[in-house]
Every structure is written in structure tokens, then in C-alpha cells.
JSON list of C-alpha atoms in Angstrom, two decimals:
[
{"chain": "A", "resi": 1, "resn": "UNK", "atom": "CA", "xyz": [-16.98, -13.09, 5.92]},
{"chain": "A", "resi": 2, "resn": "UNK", "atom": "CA", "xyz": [-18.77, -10.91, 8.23]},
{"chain": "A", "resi": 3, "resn": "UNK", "atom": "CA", "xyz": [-16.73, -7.57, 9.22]},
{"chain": "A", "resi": 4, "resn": "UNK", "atom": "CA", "xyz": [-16.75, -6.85, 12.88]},
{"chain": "A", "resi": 5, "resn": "UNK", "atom": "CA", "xyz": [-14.70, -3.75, 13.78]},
{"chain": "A", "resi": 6, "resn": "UNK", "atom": "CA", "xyz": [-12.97, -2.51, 16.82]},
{"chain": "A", "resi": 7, "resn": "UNK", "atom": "CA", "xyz": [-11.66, 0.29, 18.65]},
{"chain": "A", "resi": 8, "resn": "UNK", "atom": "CA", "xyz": [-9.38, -1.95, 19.99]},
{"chain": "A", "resi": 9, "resn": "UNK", "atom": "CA", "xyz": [-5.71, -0.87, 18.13]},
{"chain": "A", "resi": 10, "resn": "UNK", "atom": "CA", "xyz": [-3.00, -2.51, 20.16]},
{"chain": "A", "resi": 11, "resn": "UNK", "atom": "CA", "xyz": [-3.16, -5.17, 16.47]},
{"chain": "A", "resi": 12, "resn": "UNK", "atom": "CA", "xyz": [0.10, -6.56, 15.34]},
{"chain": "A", "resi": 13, "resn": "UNK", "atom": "CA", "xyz": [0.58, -7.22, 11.50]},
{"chain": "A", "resi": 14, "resn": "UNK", "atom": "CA", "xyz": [0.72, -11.07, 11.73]},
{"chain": "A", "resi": 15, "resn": "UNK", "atom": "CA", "xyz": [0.85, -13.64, 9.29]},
{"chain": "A", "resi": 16, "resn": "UNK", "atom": "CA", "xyz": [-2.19, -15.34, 7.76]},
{"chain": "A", "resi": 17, "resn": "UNK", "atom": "CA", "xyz": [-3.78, -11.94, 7.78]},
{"chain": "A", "resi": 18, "resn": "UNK", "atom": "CA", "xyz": [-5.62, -9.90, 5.13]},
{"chain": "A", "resi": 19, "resn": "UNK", "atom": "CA", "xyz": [-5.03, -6.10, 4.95]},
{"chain": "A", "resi": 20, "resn": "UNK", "atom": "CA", "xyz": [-7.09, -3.93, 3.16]},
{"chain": "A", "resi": 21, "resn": "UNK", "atom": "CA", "xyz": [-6.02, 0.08, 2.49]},
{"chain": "A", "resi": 22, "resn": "UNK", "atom": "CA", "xyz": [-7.65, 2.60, 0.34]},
{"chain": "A", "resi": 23, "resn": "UNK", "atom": "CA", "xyz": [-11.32, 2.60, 1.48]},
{"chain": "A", "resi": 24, "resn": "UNK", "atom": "CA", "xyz": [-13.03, 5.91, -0.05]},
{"chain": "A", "resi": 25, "resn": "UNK", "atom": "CA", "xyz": [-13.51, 7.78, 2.80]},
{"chain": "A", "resi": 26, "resn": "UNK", "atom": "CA", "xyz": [-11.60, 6.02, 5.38]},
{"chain": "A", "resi": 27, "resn": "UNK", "atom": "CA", "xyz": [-8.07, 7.19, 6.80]},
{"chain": "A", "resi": 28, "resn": "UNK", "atom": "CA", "xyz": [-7.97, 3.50, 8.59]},
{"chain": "A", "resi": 29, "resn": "UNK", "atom": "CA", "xyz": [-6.11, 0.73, 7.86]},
{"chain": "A", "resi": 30, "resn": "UNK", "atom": "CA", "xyz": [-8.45, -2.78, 8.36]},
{"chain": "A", "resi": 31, "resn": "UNK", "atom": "CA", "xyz": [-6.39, -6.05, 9.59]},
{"chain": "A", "resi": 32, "resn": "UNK", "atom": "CA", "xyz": [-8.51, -9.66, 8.82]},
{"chain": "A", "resi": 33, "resn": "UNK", "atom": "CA", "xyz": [-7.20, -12.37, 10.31]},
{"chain": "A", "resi": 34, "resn": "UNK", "atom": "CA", "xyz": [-7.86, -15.39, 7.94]},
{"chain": "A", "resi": 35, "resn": "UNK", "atom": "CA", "xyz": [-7.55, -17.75, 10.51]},
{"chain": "A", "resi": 36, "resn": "UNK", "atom": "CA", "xyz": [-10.17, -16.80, 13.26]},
{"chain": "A", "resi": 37, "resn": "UNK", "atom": "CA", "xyz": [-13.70, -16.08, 12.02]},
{"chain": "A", "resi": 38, "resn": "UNK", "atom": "CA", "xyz": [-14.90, -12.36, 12.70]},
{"chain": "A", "resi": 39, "resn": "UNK", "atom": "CA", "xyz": [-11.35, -11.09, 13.79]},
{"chain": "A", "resi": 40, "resn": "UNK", "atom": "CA", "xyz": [-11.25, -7.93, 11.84]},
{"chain": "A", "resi": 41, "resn": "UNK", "atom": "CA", "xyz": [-9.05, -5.28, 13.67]},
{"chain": "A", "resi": 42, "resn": "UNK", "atom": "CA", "xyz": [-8.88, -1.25, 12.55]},
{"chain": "A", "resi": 43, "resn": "UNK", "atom": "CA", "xyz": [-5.66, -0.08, 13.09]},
{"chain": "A", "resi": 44, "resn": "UNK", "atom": "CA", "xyz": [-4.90, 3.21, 14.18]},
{"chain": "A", "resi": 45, "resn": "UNK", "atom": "CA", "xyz": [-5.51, 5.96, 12.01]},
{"chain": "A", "resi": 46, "resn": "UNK", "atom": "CA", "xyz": [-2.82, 7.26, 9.65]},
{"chain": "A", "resi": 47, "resn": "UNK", "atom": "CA", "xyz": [-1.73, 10.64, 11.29]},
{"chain": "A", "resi": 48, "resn": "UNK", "atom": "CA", "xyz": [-1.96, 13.95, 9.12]},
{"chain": "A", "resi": 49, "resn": "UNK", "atom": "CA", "xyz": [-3.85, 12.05, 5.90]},
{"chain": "A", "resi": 50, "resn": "UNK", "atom": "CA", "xyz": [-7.05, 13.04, 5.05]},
{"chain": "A", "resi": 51, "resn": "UNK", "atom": "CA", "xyz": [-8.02, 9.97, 4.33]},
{"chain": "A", "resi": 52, "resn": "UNK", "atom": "CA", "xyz": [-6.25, 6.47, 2.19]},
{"chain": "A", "resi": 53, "resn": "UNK", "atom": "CA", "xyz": [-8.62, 6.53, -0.40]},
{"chain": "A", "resi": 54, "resn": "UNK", "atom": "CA", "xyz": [-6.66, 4.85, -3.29]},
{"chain": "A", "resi": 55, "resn": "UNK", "atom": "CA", "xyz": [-3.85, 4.05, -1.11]},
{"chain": "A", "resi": 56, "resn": "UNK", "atom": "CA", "xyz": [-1.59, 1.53, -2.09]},
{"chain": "A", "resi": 57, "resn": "UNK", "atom": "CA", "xyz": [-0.13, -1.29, 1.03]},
{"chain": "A", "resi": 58, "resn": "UNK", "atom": "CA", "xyz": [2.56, -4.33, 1.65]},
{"chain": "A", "resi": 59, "resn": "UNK", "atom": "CA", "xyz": [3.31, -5.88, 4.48]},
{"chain": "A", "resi": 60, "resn": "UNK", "atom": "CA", "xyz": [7.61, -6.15, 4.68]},
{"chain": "A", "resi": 61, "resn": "UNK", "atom": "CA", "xyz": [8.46, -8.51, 8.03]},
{"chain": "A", "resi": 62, "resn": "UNK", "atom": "CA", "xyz": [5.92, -7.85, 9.75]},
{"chain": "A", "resi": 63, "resn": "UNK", "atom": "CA", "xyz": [5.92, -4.16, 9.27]},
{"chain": "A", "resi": 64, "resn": "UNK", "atom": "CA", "xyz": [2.75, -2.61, 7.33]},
{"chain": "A", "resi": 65, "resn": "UNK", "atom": "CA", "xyz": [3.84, 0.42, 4.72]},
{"chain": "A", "resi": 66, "resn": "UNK", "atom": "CA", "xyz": [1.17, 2.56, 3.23]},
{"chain": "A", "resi": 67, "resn": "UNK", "atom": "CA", "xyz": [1.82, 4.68, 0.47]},
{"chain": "A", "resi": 68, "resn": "UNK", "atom": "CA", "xyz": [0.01, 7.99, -1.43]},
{"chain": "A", "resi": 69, "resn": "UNK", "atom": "CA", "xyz": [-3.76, 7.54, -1.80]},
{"chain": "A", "resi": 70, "resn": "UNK", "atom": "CA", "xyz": [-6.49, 10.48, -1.30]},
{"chain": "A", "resi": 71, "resn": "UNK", "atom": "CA", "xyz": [-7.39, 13.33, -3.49]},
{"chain": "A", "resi": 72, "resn": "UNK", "atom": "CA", "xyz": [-5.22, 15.45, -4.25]},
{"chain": "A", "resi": 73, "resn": "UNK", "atom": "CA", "xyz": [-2.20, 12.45, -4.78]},
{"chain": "A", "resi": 74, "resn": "UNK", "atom": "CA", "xyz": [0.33, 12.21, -1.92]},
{"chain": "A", "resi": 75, "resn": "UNK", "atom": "CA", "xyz": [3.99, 11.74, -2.04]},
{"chain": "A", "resi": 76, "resn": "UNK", "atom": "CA", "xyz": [3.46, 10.18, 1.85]},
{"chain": "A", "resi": 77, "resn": "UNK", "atom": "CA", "xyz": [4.60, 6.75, 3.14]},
{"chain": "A", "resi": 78, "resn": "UNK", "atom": "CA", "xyz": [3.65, 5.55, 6.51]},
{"chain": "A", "resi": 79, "resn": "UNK", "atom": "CA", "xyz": [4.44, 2.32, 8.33]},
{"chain": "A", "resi": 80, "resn": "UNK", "atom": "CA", "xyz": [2.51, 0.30, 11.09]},
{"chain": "A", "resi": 81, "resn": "UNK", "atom": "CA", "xyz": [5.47, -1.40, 13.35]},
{"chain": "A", "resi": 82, "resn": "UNK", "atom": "CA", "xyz": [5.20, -4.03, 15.79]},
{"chain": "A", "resi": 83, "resn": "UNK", "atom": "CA", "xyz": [5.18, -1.20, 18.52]},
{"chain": "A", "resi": 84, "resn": "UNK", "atom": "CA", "xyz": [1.41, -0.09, 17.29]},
{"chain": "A", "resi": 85, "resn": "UNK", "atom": "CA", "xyz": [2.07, 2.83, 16.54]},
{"chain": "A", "resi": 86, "resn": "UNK", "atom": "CA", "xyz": [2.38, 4.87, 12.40]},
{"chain": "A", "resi": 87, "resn": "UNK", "atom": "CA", "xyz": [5.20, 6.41, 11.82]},
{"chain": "A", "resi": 88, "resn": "UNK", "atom": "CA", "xyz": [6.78, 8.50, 8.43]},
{"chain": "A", "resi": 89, "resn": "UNK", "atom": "CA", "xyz": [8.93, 6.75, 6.16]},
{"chain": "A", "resi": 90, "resn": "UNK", "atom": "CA", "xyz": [10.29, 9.02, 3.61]},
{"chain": "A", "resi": 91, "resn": "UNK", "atom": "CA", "xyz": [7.93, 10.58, 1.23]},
{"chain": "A", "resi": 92, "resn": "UNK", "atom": "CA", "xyz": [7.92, 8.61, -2.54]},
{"chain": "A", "resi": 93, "resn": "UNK", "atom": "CA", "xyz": [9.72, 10.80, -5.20]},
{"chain": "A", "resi": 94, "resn": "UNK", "atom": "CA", "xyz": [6.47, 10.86, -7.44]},
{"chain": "A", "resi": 95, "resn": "UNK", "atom": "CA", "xyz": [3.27, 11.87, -6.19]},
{"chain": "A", "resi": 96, "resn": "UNK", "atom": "CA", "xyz": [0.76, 9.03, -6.86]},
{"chain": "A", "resi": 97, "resn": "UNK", "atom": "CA", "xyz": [-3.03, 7.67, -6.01]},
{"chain": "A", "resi": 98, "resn": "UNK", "atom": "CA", "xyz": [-4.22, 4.46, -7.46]},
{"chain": "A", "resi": 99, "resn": "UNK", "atom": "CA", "xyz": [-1.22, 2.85, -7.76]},
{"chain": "A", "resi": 100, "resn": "UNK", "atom": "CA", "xyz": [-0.32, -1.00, -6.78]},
{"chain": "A", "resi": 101, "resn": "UNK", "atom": "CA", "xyz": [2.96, -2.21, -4.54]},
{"chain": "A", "resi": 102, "resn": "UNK", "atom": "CA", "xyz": [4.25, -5.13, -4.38]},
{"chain": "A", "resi": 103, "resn": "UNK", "atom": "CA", "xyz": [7.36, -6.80, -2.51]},
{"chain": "A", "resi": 104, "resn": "UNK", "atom": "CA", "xyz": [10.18, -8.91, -4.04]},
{"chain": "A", "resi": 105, "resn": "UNK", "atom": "CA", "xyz": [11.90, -9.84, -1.21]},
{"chain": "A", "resi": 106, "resn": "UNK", "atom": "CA", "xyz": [11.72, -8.30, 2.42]},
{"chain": "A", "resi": 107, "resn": "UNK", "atom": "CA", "xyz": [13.99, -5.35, 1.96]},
{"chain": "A", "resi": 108, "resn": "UNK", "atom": "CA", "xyz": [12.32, -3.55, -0.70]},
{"chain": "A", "resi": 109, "resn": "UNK", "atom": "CA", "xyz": [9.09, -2.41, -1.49]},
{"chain": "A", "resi": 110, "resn": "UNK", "atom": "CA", "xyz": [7.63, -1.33, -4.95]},
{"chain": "A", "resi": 111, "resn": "UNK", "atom": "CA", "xyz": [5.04, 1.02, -6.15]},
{"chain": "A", "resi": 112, "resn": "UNK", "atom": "CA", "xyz": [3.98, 0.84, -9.88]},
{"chain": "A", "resi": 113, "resn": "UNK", "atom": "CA", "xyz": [1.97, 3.03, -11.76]},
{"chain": "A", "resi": 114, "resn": "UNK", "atom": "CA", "xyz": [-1.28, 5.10, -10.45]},
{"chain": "A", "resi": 115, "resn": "UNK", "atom": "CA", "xyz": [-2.51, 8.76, -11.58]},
{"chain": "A", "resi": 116, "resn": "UNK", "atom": "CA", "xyz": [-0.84, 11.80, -10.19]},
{"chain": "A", "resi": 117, "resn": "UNK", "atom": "CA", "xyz": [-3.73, 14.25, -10.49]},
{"chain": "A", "resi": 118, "resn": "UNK", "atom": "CA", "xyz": [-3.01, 15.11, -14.37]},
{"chain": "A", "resi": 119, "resn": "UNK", "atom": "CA", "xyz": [-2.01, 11.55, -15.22]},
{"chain": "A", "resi": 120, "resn": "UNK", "atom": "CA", "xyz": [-1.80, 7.85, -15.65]},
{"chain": "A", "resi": 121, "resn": "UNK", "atom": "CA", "xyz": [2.41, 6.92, -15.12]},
{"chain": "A", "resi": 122, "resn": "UNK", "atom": "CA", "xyz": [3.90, 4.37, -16.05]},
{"chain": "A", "resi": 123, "resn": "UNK", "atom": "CA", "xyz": [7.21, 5.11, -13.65]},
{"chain": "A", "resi": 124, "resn": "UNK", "atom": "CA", "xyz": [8.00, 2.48, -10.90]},
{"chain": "A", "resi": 125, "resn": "UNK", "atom": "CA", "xyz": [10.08, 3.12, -7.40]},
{"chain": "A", "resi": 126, "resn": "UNK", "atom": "CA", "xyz": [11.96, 1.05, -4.87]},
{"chain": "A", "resi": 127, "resn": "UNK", "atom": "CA", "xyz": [11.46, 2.04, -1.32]},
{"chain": "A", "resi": 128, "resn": "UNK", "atom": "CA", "xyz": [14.40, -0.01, 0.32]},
{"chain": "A", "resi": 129, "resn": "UNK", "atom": "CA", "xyz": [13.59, -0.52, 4.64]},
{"chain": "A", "resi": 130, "resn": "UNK", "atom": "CA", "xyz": [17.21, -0.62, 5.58]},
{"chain": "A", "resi": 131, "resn": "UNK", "atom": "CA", "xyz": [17.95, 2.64, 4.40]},
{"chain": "A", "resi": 132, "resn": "UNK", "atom": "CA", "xyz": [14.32, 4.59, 4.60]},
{"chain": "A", "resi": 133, "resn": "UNK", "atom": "CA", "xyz": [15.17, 5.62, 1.25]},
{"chain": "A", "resi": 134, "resn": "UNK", "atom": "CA", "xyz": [13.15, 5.92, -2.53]},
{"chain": "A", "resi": 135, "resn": "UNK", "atom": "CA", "xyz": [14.88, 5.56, -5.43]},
{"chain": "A", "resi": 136, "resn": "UNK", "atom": "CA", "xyz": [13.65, 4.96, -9.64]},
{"chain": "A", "resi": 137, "resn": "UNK", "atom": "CA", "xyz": [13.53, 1.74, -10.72]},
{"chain": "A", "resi": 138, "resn": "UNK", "atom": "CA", "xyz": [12.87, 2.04, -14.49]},
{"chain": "A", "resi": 139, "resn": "UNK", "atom": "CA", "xyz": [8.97, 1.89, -15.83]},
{"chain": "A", "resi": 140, "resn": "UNK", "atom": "CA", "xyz": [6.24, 0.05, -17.38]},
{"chain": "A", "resi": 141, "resn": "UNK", "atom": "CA", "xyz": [5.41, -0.69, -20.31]},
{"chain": "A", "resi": 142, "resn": "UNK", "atom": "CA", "xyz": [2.90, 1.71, -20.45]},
{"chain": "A", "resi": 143, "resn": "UNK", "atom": "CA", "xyz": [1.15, 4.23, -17.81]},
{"chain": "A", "resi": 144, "resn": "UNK", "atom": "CA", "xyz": [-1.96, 2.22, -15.95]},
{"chain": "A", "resi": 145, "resn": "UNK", "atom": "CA", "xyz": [-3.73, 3.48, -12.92]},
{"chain": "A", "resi": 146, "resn": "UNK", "atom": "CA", "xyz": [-5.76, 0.91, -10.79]},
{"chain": "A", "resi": 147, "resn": "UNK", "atom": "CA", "xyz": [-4.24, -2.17, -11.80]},
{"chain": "A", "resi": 148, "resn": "UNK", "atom": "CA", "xyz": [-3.21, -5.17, -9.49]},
{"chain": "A", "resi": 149, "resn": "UNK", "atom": "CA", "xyz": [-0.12, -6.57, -8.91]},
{"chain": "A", "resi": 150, "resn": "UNK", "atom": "CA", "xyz": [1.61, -9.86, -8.05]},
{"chain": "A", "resi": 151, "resn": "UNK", "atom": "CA", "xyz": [4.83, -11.03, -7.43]},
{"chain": "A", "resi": 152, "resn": "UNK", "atom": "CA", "xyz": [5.87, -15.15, -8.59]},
{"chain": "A", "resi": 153, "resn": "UNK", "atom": "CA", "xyz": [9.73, -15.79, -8.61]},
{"chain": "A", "resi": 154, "resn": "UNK", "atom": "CA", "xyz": [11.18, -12.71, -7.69]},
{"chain": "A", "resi": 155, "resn": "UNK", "atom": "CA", "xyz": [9.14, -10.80, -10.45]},
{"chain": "A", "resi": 156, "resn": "UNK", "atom": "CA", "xyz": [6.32, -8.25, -10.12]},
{"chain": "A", "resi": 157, "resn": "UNK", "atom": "CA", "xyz": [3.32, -8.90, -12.92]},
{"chain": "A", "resi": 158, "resn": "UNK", "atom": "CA", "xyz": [0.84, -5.83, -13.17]},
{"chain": "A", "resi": 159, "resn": "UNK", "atom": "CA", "xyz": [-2.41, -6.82, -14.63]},
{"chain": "A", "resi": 160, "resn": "UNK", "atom": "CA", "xyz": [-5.11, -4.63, -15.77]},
{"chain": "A", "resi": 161, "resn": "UNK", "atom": "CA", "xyz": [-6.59, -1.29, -14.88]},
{"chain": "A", "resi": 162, "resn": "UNK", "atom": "CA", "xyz": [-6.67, 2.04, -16.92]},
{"chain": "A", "resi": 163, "resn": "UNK", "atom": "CA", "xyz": [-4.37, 4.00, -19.68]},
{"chain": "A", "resi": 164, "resn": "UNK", "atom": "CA", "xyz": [-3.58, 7.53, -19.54]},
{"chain": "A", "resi": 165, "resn": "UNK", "atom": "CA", "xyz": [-6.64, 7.71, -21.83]},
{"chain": "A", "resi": 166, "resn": "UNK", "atom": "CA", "xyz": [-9.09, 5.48, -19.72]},
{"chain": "A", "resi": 167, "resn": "UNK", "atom": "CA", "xyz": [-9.37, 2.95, -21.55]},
{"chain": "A", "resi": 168, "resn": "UNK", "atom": "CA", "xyz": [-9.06, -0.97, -19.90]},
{"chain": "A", "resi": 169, "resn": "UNK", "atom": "CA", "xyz": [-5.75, -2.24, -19.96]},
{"chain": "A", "resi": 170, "resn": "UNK", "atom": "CA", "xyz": [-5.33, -6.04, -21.06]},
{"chain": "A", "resi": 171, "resn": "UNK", "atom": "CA", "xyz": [-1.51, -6.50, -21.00]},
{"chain": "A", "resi": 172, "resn": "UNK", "atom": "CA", "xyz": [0.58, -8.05, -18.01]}
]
């Protein structure tokens, strides 16, 4: 796939498209859509983030959220709306970099895991849209940083990454 960026932002978050957050360096949000050779889109930047390094991202109808990410870890969720524009969600009760989201259905997000500067956690929160609101929902098994996640059947399976001590994490 070659990558062909744009200054064009007027993008909407469609389906068949692949979205990529947490480039080092970057405070852009990159939209590939899988069905048109070369049509790779840079969203607006993410206002007042230095930049989305180890960001985390899920697309809930049609609505992008971003979440923490850069150095030191953030606390800050942003979405990317149909009207092209970021706005602030409210901030994540744990502050968190490296971490993975996933979504169940399409009124809640999830973020699992990452490193909060000191850290790898293991806690887990539910960011539901209808109500712009954060809330725990219970924890891992153990604390991982840069793993993956899926969801299959209205479950979320984290695979891989680090423990608190570094070390490669096999479990799911």
C-alpha cells in the first residue's frame, strides 16, 4: 500500500476504512480507505496534544475516539464527528499511554491496560457515548502495556505486549 497524504481534512470516518493513531511524533490521526487504492486522508490535528504517540483509537458509529498517548501519559479523550471537526470527550479516570481499546457494541468504548509513567496497569474503563461519561470496569489479569486487542462475541481478548517488569506477555 503506498501512503499518499493530504491536507485535504473535510474526511468522514467511513466504513471499510483503516485508522491508524499513535505515530511517534505525529499529533495526526491517518484515515485508509481499504477500498480505493492510495486514498489515505490525515485528519485534522488533535487540538492541545503534543502529539498521539502511543495513543490508543475505535471507531463507535461512525464517530472516531482517541484516547491518552504521548509522553508524559494523558487522561485526554478526543472524538472526530461526522461534522470534521475534534472535539473533548471527558478525560479517562486513569492516566494511560500504550494502552489498547476496543468496542463491544456501539455505545461503549474500552481502554485496557497501558503504562502510566511509573507503571504497567492492569485496570480497564468503559467510556459510554450516550452519557460522555468514564467509569471502572474491573481489570486484567495482569498489568500489560502495548498489547492488542480484539473483540469476537461480545468479548474483548488482549493478547501480548509487556508486564510491569518488561518482560513479553504470552497470555490472552
Amino acid at each position: 500500500l503506498q501512503l499518499v497524504f493530504s491536507d485535504e481534512i473535510k474526511v468522514k470516518v467511513e466504513e471499510n476504512s483503516l485508522i491508524i493513531v499513535g505515530l511517534r511524533g505525529s499529533r495526526g490521526v491517518l484515515r485508509i480507505n481499504l477500498r480505493r487504492e492510495n486514498d489515505v486522508k490525515e485528519l485534522e490535528k488533535i487540538p492541545g496534544t503534543g502529539d498521539t504517540h502511543a495513543s490508543a483509537g475505535c471507531v463507535l458509529d461512525k464517530t472516531l475516539y482517541v484516547t491518552g498517548g504521548c509522553w508524559p501519559a494523558s487522561k485526554a479523550t478526543y472524538k472526530w464527528s461526522s461534522v470534521n471537526r475534534w472535539s473533548r470527550c471527558e478525560d479517562m479516570k486513569t492516566e494511560r499511554l500504550s494502552h489498547c481499546a476496543a468496542c463491544v457494541d456501539i455505545t461503549a468504548m474500552y481502554v485496557l491496560g497501558g503504562w502510566d509513567d511509573r507503571t504497567a496497569l492492569s485496570s480497564v474503563e468503559r467510556f459510554d457515548i450516550r452519557t460522555n461519561s468514564w467509569s471502572a470496569a474491573g481489570d486484567l489479569c495482569q498489568a500489560v502495556y502495548d498489547a492488542a486487542c480484539i473483540t469476537s462475541n461480545k468479548l474483548i481478548y488482549a493478547f501480548g505486549g509487556g508486564n510491569k517488569d518488561g518482560q513479553p506477555v504470552s497470555d490472552v
